[in-house]
Tab-separated table of C-alpha atoms in Angstrom:
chain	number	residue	atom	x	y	z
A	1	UNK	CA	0.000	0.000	0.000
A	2	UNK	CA	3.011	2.593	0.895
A	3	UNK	CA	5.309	1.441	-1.560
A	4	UNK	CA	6.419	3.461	-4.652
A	5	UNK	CA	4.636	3.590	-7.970
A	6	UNK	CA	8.043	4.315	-9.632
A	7	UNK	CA	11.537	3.081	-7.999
A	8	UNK	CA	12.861	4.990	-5.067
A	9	UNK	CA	14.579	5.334	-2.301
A	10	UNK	CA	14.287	8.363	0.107
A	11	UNK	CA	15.617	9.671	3.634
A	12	UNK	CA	13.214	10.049	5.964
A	13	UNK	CA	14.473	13.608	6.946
A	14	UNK	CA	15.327	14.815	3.355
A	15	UNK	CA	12.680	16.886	1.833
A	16	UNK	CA	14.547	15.380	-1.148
A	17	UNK	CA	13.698	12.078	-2.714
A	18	UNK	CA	15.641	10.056	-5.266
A	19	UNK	CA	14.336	8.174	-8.252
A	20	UNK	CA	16.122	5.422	-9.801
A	21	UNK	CA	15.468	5.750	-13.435
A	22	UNK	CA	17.862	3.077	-15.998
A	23	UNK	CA	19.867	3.516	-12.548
A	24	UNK	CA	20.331	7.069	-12.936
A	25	UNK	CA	19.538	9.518	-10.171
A	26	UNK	CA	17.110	11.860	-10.699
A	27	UNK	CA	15.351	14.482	-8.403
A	28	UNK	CA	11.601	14.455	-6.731
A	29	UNK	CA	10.793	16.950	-5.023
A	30	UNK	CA	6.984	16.487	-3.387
A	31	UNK	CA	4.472	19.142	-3.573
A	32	UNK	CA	3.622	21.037	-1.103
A	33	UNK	CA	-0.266	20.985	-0.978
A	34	UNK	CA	-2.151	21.137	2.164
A	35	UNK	CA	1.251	19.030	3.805
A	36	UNK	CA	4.393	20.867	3.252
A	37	UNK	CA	8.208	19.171	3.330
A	38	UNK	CA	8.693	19.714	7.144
A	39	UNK	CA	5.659	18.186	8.049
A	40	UNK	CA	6.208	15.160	6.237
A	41	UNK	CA	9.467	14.921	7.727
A	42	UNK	CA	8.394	15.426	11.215
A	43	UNK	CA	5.899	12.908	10.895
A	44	UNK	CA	8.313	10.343	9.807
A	45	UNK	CA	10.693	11.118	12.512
A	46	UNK	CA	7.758	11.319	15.451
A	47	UNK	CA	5.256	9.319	14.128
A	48	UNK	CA	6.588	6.432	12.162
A	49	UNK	CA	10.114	6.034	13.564
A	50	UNK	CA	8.934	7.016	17.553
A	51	UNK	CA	5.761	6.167	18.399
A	52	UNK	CA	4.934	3.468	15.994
A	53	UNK	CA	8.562	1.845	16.897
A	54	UNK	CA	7.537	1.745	20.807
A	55	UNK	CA	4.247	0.723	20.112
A	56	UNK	CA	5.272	-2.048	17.954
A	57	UNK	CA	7.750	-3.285	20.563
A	58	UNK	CA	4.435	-3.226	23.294
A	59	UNK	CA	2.828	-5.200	20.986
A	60	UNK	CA	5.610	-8.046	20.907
A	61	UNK	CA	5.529	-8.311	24.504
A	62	UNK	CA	1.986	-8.532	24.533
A	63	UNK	CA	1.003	-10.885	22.226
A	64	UNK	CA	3.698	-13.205	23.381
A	65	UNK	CA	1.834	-12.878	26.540
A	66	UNK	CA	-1.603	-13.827	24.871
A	67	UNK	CA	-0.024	-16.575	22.835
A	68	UNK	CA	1.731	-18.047	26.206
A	69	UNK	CA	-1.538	-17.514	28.352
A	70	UNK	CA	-3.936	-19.433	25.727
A	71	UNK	CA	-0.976	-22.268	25.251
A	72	UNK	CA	-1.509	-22.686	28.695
A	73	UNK	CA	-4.982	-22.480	29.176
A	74	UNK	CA	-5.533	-25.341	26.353
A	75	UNK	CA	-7.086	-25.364	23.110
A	76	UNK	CA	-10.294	-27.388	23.876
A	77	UNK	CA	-12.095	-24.305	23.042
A	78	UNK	CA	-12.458	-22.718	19.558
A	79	UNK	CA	-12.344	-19.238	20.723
A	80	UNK	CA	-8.416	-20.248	22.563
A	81	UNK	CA	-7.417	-21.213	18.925
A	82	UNK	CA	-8.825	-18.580	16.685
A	83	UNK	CA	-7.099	-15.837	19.329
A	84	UNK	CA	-4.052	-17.516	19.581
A	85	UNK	CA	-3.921	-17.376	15.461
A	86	UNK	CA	-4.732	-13.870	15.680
A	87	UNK	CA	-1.835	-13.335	18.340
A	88	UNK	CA	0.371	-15.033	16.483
A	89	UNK	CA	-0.106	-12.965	13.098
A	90	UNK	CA	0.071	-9.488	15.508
A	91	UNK	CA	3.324	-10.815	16.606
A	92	UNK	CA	4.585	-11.294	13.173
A	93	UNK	CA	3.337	-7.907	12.526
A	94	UNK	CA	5.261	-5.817	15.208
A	95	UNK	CA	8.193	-7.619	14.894
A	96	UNK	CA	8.073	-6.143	11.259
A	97	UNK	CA	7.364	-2.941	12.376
A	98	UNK	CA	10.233	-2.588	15.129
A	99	UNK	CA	12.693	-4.523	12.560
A	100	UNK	CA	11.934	-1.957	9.507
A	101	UNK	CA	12.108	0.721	12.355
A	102	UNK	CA	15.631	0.162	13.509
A	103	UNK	CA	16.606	2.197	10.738
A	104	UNK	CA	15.940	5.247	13.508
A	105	UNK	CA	18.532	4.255	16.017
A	106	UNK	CA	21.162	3.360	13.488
A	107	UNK	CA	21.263	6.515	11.729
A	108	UNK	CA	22.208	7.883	15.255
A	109	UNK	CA	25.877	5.888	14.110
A	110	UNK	CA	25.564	6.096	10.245
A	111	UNK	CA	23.013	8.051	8.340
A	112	UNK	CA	23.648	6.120	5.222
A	113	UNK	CA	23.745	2.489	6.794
A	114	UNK	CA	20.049	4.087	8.210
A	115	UNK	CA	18.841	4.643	4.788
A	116	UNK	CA	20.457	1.262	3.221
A	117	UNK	CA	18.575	-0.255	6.164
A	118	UNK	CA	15.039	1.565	5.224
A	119	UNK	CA	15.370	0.831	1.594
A	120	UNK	CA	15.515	-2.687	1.881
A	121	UNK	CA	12.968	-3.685	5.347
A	122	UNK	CA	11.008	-1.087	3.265
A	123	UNK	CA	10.502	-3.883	0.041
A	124	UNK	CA	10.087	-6.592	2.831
A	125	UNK	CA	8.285	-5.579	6.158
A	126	UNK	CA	6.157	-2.997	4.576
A	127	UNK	CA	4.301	-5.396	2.208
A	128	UNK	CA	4.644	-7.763	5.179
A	129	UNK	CA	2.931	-5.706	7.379
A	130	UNK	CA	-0.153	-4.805	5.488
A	131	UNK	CA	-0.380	-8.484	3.997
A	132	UNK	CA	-0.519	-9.535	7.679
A	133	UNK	CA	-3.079	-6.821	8.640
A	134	UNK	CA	-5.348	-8.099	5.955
A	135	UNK	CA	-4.789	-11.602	7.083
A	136	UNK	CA	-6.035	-10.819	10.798
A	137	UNK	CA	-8.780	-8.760	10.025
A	138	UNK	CA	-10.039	-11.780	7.903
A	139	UNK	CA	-9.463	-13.978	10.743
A	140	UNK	CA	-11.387	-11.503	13.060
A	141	UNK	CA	-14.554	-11.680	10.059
A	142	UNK	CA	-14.390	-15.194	10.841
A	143	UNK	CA	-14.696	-15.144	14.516
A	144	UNK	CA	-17.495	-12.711	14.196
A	145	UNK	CA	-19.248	-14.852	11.891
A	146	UNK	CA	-18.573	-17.817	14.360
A	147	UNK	CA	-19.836	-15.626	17.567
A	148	UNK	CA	-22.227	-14.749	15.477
A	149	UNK	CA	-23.608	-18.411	14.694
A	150	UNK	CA	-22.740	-19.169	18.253
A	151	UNK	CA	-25.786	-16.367	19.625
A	152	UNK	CA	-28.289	-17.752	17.004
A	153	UNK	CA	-27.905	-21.034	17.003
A	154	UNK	CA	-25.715	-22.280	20.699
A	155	UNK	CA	-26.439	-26.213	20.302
A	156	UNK	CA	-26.037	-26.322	16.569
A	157	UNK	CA	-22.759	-24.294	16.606
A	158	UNK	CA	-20.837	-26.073	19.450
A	159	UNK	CA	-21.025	-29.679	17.381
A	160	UNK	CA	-20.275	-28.102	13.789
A	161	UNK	CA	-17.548	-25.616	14.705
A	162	UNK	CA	-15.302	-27.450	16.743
A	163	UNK	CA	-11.685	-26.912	17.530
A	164	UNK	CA	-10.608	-29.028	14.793
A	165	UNK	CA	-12.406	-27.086	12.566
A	166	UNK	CA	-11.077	-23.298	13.672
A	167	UNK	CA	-7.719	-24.621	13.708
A	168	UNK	CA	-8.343	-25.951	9.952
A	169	UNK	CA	-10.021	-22.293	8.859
A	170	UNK	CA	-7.284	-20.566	10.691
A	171	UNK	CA	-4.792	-22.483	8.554
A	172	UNK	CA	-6.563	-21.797	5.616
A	173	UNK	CA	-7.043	-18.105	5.993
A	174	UNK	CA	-3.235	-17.834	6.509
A	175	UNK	CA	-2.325	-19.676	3.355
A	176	UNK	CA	-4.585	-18.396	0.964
A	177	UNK	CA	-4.722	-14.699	2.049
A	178	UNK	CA	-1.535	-14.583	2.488
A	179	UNK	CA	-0.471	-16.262	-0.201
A	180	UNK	CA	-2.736	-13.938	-2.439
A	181	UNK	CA	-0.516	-11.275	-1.846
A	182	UNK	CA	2.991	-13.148	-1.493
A	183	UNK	CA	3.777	-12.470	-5.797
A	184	UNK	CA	3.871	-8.793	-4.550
A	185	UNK	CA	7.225	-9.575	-2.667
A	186	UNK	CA	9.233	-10.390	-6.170
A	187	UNK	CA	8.563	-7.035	-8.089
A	188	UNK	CA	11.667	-5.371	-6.199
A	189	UNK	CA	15.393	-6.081	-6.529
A	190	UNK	CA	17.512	-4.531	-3.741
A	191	UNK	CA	20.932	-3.330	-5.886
A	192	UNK	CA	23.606	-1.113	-4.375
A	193	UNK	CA	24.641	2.501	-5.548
A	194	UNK	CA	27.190	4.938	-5.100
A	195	UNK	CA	25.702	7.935	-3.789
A	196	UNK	CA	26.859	11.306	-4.193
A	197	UNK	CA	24.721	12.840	-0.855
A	198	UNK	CA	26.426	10.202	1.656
A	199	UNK	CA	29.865	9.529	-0.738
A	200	UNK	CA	29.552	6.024	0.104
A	201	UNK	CA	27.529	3.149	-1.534
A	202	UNK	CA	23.909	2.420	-0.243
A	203	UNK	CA	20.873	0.105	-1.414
A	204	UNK	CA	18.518	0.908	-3.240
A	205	UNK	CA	15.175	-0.846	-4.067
A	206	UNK	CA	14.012	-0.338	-8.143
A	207	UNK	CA	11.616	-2.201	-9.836
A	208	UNK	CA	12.758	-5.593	-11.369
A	209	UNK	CA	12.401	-7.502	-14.868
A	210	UNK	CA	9.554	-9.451	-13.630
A	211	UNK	CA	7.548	-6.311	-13.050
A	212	UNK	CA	8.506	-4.670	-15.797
A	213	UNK	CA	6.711	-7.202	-17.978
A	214	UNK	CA	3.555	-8.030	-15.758
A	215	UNK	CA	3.269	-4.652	-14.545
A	216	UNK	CA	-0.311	-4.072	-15.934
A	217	UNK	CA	-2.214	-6.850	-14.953
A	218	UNK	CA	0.429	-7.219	-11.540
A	219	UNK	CA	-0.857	-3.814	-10.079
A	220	UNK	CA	-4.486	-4.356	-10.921
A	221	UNK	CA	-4.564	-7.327	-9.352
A	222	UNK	CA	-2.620	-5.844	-6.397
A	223	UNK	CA	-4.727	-2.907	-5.752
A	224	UNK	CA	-7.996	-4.907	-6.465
A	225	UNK	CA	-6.711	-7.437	-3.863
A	226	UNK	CA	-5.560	-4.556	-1.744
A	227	UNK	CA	-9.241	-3.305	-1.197
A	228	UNK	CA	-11.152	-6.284	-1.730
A	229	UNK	CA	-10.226	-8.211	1.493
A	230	UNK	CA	-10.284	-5.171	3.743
A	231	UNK	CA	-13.643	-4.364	2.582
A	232	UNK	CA	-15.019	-8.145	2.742
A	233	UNK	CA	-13.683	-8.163	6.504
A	234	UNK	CA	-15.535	-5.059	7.174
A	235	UNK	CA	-18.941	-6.093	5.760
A	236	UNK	CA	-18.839	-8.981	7.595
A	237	UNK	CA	-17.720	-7.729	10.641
A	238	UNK	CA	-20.148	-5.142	10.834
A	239	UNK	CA	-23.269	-7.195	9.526
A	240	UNK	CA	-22.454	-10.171	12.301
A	241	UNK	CA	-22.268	-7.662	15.111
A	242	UNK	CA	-25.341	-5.742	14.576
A	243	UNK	CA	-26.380	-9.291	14.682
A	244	UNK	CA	-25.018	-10.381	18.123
A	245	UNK	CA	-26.005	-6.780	19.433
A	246	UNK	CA	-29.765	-7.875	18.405
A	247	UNK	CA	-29.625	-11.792	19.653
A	248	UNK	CA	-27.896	-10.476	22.693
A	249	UNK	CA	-30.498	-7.413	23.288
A	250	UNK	CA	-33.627	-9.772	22.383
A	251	UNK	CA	-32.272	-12.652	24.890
A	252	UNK	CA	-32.382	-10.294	27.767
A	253	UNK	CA	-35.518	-8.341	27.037
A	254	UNK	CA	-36.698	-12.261	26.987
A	255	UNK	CA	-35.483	-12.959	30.628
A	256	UNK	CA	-36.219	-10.091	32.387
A	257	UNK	CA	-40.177	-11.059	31.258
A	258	UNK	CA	-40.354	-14.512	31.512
A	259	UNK	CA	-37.913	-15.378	34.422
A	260	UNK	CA	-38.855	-18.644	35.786
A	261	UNK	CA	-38.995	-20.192	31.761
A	262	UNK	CA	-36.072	-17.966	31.111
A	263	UNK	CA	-33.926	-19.838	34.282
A	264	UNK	CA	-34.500	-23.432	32.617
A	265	UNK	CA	-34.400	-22.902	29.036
A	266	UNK	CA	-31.199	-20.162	28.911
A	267	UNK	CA	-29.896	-21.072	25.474
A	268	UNK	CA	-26.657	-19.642	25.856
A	269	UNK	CA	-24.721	-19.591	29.587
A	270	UNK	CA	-23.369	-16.438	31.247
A	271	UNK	CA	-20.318	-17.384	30.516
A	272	UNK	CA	-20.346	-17.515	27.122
A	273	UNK	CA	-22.743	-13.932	26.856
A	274	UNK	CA	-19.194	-12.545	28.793
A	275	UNK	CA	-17.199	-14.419	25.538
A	276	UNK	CA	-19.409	-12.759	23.163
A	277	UNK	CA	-19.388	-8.976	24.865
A	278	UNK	CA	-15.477	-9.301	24.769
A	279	UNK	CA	-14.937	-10.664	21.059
A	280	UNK	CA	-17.758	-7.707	20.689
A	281	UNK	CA	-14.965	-5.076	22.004
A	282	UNK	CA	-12.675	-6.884	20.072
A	283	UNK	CA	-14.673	-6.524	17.030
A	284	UNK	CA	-15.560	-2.843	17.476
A	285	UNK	CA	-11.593	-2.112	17.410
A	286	UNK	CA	-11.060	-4.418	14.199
A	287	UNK	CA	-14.087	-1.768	12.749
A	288	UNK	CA	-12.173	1.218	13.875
A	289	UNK	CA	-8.869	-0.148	12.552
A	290	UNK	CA	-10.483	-1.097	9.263
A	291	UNK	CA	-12.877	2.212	8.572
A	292	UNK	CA	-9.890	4.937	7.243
A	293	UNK	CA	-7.936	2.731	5.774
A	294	UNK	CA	-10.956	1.934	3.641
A	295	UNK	CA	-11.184	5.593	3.295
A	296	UNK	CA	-7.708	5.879	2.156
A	297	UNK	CA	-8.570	3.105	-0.652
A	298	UNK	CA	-11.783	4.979	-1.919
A	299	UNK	CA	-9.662	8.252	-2.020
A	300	UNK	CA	-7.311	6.588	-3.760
A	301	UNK	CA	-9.821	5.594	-6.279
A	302	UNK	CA	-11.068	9.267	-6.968
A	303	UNK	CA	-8.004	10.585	-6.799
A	304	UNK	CA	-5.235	9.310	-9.065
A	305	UNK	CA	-2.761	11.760	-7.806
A	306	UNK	CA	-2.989	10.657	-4.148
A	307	UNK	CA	0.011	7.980	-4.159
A	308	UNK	CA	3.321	7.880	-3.346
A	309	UNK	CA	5.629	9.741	-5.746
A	310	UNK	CA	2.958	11.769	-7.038
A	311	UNK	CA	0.557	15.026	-6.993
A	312	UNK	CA	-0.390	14.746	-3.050
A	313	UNK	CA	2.919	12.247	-1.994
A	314	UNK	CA	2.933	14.397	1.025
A	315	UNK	CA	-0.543	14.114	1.828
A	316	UNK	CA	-0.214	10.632	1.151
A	317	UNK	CA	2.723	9.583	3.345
A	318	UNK	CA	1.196	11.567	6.638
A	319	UNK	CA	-2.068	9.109	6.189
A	320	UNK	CA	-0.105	6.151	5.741
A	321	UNK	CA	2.087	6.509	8.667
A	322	UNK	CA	-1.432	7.105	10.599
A	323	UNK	CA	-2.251	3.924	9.542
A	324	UNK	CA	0.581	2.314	10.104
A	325	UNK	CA	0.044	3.540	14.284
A	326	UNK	CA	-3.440	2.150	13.990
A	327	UNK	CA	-2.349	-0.934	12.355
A	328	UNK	CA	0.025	-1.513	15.621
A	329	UNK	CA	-2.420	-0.562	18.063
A	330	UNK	CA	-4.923	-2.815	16.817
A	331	UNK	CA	-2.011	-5.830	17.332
A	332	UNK	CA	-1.250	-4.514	20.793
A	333	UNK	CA	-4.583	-4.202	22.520
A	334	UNK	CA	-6.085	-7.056	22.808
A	335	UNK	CA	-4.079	-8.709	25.570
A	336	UNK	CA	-5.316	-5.422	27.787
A	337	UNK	CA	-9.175	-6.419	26.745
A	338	UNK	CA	-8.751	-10.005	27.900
A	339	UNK	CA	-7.449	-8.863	31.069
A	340	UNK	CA	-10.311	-6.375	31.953
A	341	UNK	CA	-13.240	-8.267	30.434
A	342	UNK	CA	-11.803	-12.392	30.592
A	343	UNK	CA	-11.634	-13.661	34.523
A	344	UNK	CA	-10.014	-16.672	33.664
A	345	UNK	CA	-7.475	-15.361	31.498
A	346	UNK	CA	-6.783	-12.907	34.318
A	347	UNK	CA	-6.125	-15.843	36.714
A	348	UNK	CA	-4.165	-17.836	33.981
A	349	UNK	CA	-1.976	-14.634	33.625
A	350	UNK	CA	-1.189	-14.295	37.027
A	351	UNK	CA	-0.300	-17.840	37.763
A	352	UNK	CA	2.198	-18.015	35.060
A	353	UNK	CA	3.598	-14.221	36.537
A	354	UNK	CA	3.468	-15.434	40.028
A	355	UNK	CA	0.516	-12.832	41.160
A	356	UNK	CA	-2.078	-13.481	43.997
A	357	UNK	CA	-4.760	-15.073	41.957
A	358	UNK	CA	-8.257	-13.893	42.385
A	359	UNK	CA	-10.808	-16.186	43.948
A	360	UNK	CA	-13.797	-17.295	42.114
């Protein structure tokens, strides 16, 4: 999504950007609408490189926490499994985002080892990271839709969606979204270039022979892809929690007027209404995550010039690097929602960390 639409490689703190055209250097200077230079570069330097760096490195330490709680908590439930895949893909994700990010404290030895370093996580971890964010938010669709099931129709759901069977759609929503996208990662060769601003030679990521000659039907595909999934995630999302909110809202108008049938016939436990409000929370982030960077894609649409490298670059790049906090956020929070709205996670978590467990 934040990758160029011609070959380049750029300093985060240079209001100048370099093209690599027949491997010849040439000069881009963004425009200045609405976003000028400074900005841009500011926002890069606090945004991207600070904030999104520390969050990223919360969110390691707290999905290896969710991922080490469920382990130990057992996978006999579907909702341990389809978390734990979740976790597991958020992990992936910040370690991507504090890897590409180190470029910050190494250009505090070498400003030109800093951008060699940016050039190339940028081909790798920045594809990685969105293909991953798609990849979760489908994952999250499917746990809505399985919630979803599980408020309509308790008995039914618990013997068709069984453990075995998240694990198997888990799986399957890894390989095939994933591998959707993975083509994207061979359009870029990483070569190395003397350049004239540092006097030293640095890499450099330009487009390769395999793009050259699929480049039409590569980037339609790519951007079609690119707002497809998002979009499919959201609809579903949204449509199965309006869903739940109904079930959930009908079920207690139910029992408050018909008590004593309400105590023996209770279709779904407690317990599991506490499950569904969480995932609910859970959802509702997913939505907020998911809602500009939809935005972003239909502006895109409208607006050819609103891209990297072109008319509104600046514009462009400020949005991105938005996203790009939201898209760590979303990874991070979730362990901090289990722990206010899951008891039994709570008391898993504190047994493993030695804390005074609560008593039921």
């Amino acid at each position: 999504m934040t990758m160029a639409s011609t070959n380049a490689s750029h300093n985060s703190t240079s209001d100048l950007l370099v093209v690599v055209v027949k491997d010849n250097f040439e000069p881009f200077r963004p425009s200045e609408i609405f976003v000028s230079n400074e900005v841009r570069a500011a926002t890069v330097t606090v945004v991207d490189l600070c904030l999104s760096f520390i969050i990223a490195n919360v969110g390691i330490v707290s999905n290896i926490i969710v991922i080490t709680v469920f382990a130990k908590q057992g996978y006999e439930e579907s909702m341990n499994i389809s978390m734990t895949a979740i976790a597991i893909w958020d992990l992936l994700k910040c370690l991507a985002g504090s890897i590409q990010r180190m470029s910050g404290p190494i250009s505090l030895f070498s400003e030109a080892d800093a951008e060699s370093w940016n050039n190339i996580m940028t081909v790798v971890m920045t594809y990685f990271i969105c293909f991953a964010t798609y990849v979760s938010s489908v994952m999250a669709a499917y746990v809505a839709v399985e919630r979803c099931l599980c408020v309509t129709l308790p008995f039914t759901v618990k013997t068709l969606l069984t453990p075995k069977v998240t694990l198997i759609a888990m799986i399957t929503i890894s390989v095939v979204v994933f591998g959707l996208f993975a083509v994207i990662f061979g359009i870029y060769d990483i070569v190395w270039v003397f350049s004239p601003k540092w006097n030293k030679t640095i890499a450099i990521y330009k487009y390769n022979e395999f793009f050259q000659a699929h480049h039409g039907p590569l980037m339609k595909y790519y951007n079609l892809s690119g707002v497809i999934w998002p979009i499919f995630s959201f609809i579903v999302i949204v449509i199965c929690t309006l869903i739940i909110i109904y079930q959930l809202r009908k079920a207690t108008k139910f029992r408050s007027e018909n008590k004593a049938v309400a105590e023996t016939s209770s279709s779904l436990s407690d317990r599991d209404k506490q499950v569904v409000k969480m995932l609910l929370v859970i959802i509702a982030i997913y939505v907020t995550n998911l809602s500009p960077r939809i935005a972003l894609y239909m502006a895109k649409f409208f607006v050819y010039d609103l891209y990297f490298m072109r008319k509104y670059h600046n514009i462009f790049i400020v949005v991105v690097y938005w996203l790009f906090v939201l898209d760590f956020v979303n990874a991070t929070v979730n362990l901090y929602v289990f722990l206010a709205m899951s008891s039994n996670f709570r008391m898993t978590a504190k047994s493993l960390f030695g804390l005074k467990t609560e008593k039921k």
